[in-house]
XYZ file of C-alpha atoms in Angstrom:
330
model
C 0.000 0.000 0.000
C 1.233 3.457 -1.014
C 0.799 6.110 1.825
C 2.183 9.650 0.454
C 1.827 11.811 3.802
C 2.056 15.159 2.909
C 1.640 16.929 6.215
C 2.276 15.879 9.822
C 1.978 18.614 12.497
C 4.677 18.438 15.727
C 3.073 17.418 18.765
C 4.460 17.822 22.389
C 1.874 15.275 24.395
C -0.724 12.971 23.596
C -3.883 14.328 21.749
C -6.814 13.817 23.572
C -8.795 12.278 20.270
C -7.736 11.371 17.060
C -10.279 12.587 14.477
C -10.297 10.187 11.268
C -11.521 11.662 8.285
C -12.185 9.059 5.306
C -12.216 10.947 1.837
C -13.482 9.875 -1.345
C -14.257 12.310 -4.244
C -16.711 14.798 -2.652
C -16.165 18.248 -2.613
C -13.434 19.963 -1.250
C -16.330 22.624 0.282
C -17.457 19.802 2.193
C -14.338 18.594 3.734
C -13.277 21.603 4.781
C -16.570 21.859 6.622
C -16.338 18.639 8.257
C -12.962 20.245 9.137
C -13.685 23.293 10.468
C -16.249 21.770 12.877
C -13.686 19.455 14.475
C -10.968 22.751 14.514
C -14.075 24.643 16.610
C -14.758 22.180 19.536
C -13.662 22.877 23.142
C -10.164 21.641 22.302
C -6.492 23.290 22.138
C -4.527 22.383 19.341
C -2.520 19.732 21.314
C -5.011 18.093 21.987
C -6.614 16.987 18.643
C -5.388 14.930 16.017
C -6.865 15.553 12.429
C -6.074 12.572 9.786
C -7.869 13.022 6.370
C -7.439 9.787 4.314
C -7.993 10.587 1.162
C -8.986 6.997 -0.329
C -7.800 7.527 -4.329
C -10.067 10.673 -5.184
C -9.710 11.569 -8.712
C -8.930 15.250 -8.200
C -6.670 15.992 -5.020
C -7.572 18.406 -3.088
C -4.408 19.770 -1.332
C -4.915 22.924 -2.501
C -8.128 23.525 -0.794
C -6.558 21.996 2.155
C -3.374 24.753 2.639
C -4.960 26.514 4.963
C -4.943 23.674 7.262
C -1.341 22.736 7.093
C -0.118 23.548 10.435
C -3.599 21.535 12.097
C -3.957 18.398 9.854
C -2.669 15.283 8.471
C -3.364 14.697 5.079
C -2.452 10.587 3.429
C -3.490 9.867 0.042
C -3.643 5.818 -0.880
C -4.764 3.953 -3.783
C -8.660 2.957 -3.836
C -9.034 0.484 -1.285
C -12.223 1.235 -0.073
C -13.986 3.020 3.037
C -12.782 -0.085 5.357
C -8.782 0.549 4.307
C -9.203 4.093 4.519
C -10.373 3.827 8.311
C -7.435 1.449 8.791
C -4.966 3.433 7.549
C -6.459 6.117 9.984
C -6.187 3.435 12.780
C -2.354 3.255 11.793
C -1.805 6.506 12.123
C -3.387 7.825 15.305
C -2.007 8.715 18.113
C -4.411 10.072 20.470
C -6.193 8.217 23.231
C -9.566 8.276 21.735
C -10.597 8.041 18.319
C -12.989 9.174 16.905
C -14.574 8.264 12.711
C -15.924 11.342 10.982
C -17.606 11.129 7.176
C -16.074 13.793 5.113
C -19.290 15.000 4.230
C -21.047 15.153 7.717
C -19.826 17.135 10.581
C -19.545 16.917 14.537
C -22.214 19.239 16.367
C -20.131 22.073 18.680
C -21.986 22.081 22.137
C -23.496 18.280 21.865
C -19.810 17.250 21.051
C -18.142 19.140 23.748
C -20.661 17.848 26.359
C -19.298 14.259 25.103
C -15.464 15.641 25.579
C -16.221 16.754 28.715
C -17.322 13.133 29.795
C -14.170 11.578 28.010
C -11.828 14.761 30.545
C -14.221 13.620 33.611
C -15.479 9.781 33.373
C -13.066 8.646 31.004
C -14.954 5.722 30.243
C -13.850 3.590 27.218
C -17.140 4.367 25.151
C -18.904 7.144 24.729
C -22.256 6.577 22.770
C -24.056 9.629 21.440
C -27.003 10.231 18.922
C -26.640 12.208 15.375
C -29.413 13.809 13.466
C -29.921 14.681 9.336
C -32.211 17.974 9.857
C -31.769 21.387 11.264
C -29.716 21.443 13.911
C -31.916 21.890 17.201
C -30.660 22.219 21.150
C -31.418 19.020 22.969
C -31.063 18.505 26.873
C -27.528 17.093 27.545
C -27.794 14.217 29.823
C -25.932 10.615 30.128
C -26.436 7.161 31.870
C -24.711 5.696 34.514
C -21.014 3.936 33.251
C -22.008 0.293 32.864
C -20.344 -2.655 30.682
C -20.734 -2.408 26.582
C -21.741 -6.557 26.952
C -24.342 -4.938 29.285
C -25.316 -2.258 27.251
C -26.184 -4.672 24.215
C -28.082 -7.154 25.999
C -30.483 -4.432 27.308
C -30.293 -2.105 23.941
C -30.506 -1.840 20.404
C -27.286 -0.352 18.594
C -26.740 1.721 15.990
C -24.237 0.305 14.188
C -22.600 3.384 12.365
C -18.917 3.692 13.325
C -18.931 7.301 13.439
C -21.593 6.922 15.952
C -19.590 6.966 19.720
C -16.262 7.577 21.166
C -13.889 5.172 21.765
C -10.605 4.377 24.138
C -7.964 3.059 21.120
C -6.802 0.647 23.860
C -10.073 -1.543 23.200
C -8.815 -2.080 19.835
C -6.196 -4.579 19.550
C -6.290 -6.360 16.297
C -9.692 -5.545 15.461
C -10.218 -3.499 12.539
C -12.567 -3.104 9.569
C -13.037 -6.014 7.101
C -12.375 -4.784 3.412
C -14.293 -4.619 0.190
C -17.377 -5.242 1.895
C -20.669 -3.280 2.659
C -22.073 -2.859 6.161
C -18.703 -3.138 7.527
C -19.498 -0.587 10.733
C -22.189 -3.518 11.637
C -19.638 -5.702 11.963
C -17.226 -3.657 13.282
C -19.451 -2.052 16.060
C -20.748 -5.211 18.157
C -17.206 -6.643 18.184
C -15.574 -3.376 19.421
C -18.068 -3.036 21.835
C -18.119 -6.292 23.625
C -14.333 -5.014 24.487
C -15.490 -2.183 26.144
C -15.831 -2.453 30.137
C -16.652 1.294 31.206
C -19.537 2.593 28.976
C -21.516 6.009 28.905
C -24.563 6.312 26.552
C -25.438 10.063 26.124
C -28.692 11.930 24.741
C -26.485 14.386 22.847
C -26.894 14.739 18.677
C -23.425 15.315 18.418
C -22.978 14.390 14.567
C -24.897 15.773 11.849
C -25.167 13.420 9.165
C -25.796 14.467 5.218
C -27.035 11.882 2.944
C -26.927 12.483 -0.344
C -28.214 11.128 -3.541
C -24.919 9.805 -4.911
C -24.047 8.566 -1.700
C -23.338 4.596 -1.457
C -26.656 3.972 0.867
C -28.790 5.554 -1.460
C -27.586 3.815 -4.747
C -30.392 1.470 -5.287
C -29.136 -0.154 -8.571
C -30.236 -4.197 -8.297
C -27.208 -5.331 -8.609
C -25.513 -2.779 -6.083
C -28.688 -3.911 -3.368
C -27.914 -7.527 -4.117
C -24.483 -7.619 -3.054
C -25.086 -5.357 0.000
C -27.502 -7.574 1.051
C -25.055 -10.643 0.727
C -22.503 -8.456 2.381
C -25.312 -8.352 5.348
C -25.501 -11.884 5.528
C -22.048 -12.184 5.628
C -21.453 -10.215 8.551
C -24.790 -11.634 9.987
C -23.305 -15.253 10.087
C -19.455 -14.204 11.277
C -21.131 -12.807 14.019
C -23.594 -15.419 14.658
C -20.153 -17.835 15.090
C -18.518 -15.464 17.245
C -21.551 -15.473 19.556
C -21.256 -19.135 19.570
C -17.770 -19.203 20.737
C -18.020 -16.222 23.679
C -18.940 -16.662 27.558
C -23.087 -16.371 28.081
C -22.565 -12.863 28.726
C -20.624 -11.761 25.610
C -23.234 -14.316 23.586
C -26.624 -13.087 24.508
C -25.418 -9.664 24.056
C -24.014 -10.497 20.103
C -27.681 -12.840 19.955
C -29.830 -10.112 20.338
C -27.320 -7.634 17.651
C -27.511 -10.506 15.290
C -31.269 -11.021 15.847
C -31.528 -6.935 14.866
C -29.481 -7.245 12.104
C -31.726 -10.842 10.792
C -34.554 -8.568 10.976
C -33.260 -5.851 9.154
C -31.719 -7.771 6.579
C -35.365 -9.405 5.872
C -36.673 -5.988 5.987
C -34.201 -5.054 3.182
C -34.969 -7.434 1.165
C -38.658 -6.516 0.919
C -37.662 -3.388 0.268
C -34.689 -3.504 -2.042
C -35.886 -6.378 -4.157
C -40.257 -6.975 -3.667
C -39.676 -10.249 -4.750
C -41.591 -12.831 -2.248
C -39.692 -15.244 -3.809
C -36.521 -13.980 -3.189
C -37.317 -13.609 -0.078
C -38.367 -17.282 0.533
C -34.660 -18.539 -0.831
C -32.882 -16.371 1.639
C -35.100 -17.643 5.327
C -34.283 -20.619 3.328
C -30.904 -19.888 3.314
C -31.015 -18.344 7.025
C -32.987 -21.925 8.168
C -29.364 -23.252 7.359
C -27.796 -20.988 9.525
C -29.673 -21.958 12.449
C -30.847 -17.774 11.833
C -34.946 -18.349 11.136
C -37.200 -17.820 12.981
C -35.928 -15.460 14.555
C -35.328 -15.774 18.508
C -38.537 -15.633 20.800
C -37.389 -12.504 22.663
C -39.373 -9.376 23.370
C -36.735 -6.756 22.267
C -38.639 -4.392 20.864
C -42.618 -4.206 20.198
C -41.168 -3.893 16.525
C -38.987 -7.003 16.803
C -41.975 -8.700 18.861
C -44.607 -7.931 15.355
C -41.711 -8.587 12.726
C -40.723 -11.654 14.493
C -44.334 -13.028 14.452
C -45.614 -12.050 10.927
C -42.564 -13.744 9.379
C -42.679 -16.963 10.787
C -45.749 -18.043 8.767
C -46.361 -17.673 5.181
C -49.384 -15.718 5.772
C -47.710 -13.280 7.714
C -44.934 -12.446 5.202
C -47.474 -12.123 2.768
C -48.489 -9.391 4.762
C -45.285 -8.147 5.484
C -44.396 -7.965 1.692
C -47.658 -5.335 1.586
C -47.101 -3.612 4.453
C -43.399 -2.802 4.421
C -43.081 -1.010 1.519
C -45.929 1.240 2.088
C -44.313 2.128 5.636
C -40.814 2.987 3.940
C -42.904 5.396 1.580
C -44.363 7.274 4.879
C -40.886 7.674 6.248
């Protein structure tokens, strides 16, 4: 792999958090936002750590980027993919926490400094905090007691999104993100978490997130859907066998994530293909697994209804009506 690392700024101590910025043909303007927002949070320069990985982009943008020289640093790489840009991050960090940023979303000022001050105070290992894709609006700023992240998932779902919490870089280890796949944060998330012993779950929207039309999630080309749905399954089963293989505490927590993730996958498929059919082959498929029906548990009132209606053929009759007429409401 060819790193070309164009700018590294001298640092006396530690950073506090090491921001990872994967970049991949947007915008410059956007980038530089997602920039600025980091540069304006409750932190001296010391203590942040700004790595943009720019991932292959067609058109550099290291002119744009100038103005930055002294506060970033900026590693270009062949196309590998969103998982090898995030690596390559991981490489290079130094600070204590890390912390994934899209290049074309941004980090909310006051809800992200509430979530810095926890990381000065608590420092717990994870911090968990909410995003939003509308107007940015003040929300009350509270957090829940520190409590295990094997605890956390057996009493709550997860979002899976990587940029989504806060995170100690001791918890790592080996793990990182698996390449060339889709849905890699779902896979990534769960695992990282069940490593985490001192957890805080906050209320605060601390990332904005922009989706846009070109954006990977909303390419809805057949093919494209296809293989992110296989890529789903993929990480569905690895998970599913690591589960298997962890003490009851660890595996009830990964059960109910891969339980969420059956669900949603099922879900998908409605939506992404409307092909009953289809459908059939894959809880085929997932009967295989050991994966259908899905687990008797009382998650959620929405896992309790999607659990019921498809395990009979009746009910995913319904479900093939009903689904995509919800999707169109949202």
């Amino acid at each position: 792999m060819q790193n070309q690392q164009v700018n590294t700024p001298l640092r006396k101590s530690q950073p506090l958090i090491s921001f990872i910025i994967a970049y991949y043909n947007l915008p410059a303007r956007m980038l530089c936002e997602c920039i600025d927002s980091i540069m304006a949070l409750s932190l001296q320069a010391d203590e942040r750590e700004i790595i943009v990985v720019d991932d292959g982009s067609k058109t550099r943008c290291t002119d744009e980027l100038t103005r930055y020289e002294d506060d970033i640093t900026y590693i270009r790489q062949r196309n590998m993919g969103l998982s090898e840009a995030r690596n390559s991050g991981i490489q290079m960090a130094t600070g204590r926490y890390l912390q994934f940023v899209d290049a074309d979303d941004m980090l909310i000022k006051d809800a992200y400094d509430y979530c810095i001050s926890i990381a000065r105070s608590e420092q717990p290992e994870m911090i968990l905090f909410d995003f939003t894709k509308t107007d940015i609006q003040p929300t009350p700023l509270q957090h829940s007691a520190i409590q295990t992240g094997p605890h956390y998932m057996r009493h709550n779902n997860i979002h899976g999104t990587a940029w989504g919490y806060l995170f100690d870089r001791s918890i790592l280890g080996e793990l990182r993100f698996t390449p060339g796949i889709f849905h890699e944060d779902e896979e990534f998330t769960p695992l990282l978490m069940l490593r985490a012993e001192t957890l805080c779950s906050t209320s605060a929207q601390a990332y904005f997130y922009r989706q846009r039309d070109d954006s990977i999630v909303a390419n809805t080309n057949i093919r494209h859907s296809i293989r992110k749905l296989s890529d789903l399954k993929g990480v569905i089963c690895r998970l599913n066998y690591v589960a298997d293989h962890r003490p009851v505490g660890d595996r009830t927590a990964l059960q109910r994530r891969v339980a969420q993730l059956t669900m949603d996958y099922l879900y998908q498929i409605i939506i992404l293909t409307h092909s009953r059919h289809y459908l059939e082959r894959k809880i085929a498929d997932l009967r295989k697994e050991g994966l259908f029906p899905l687990p008797n548990q009382n998650y959620t009132n929405k896992y309790s209804w999607f659990r019921r209606l498809s395990a009979t053929s009746v009910g995913r009759s319904a479900l093939m009506r009903l689904i995509p007429l919800i999707s169109k409401e949202r």
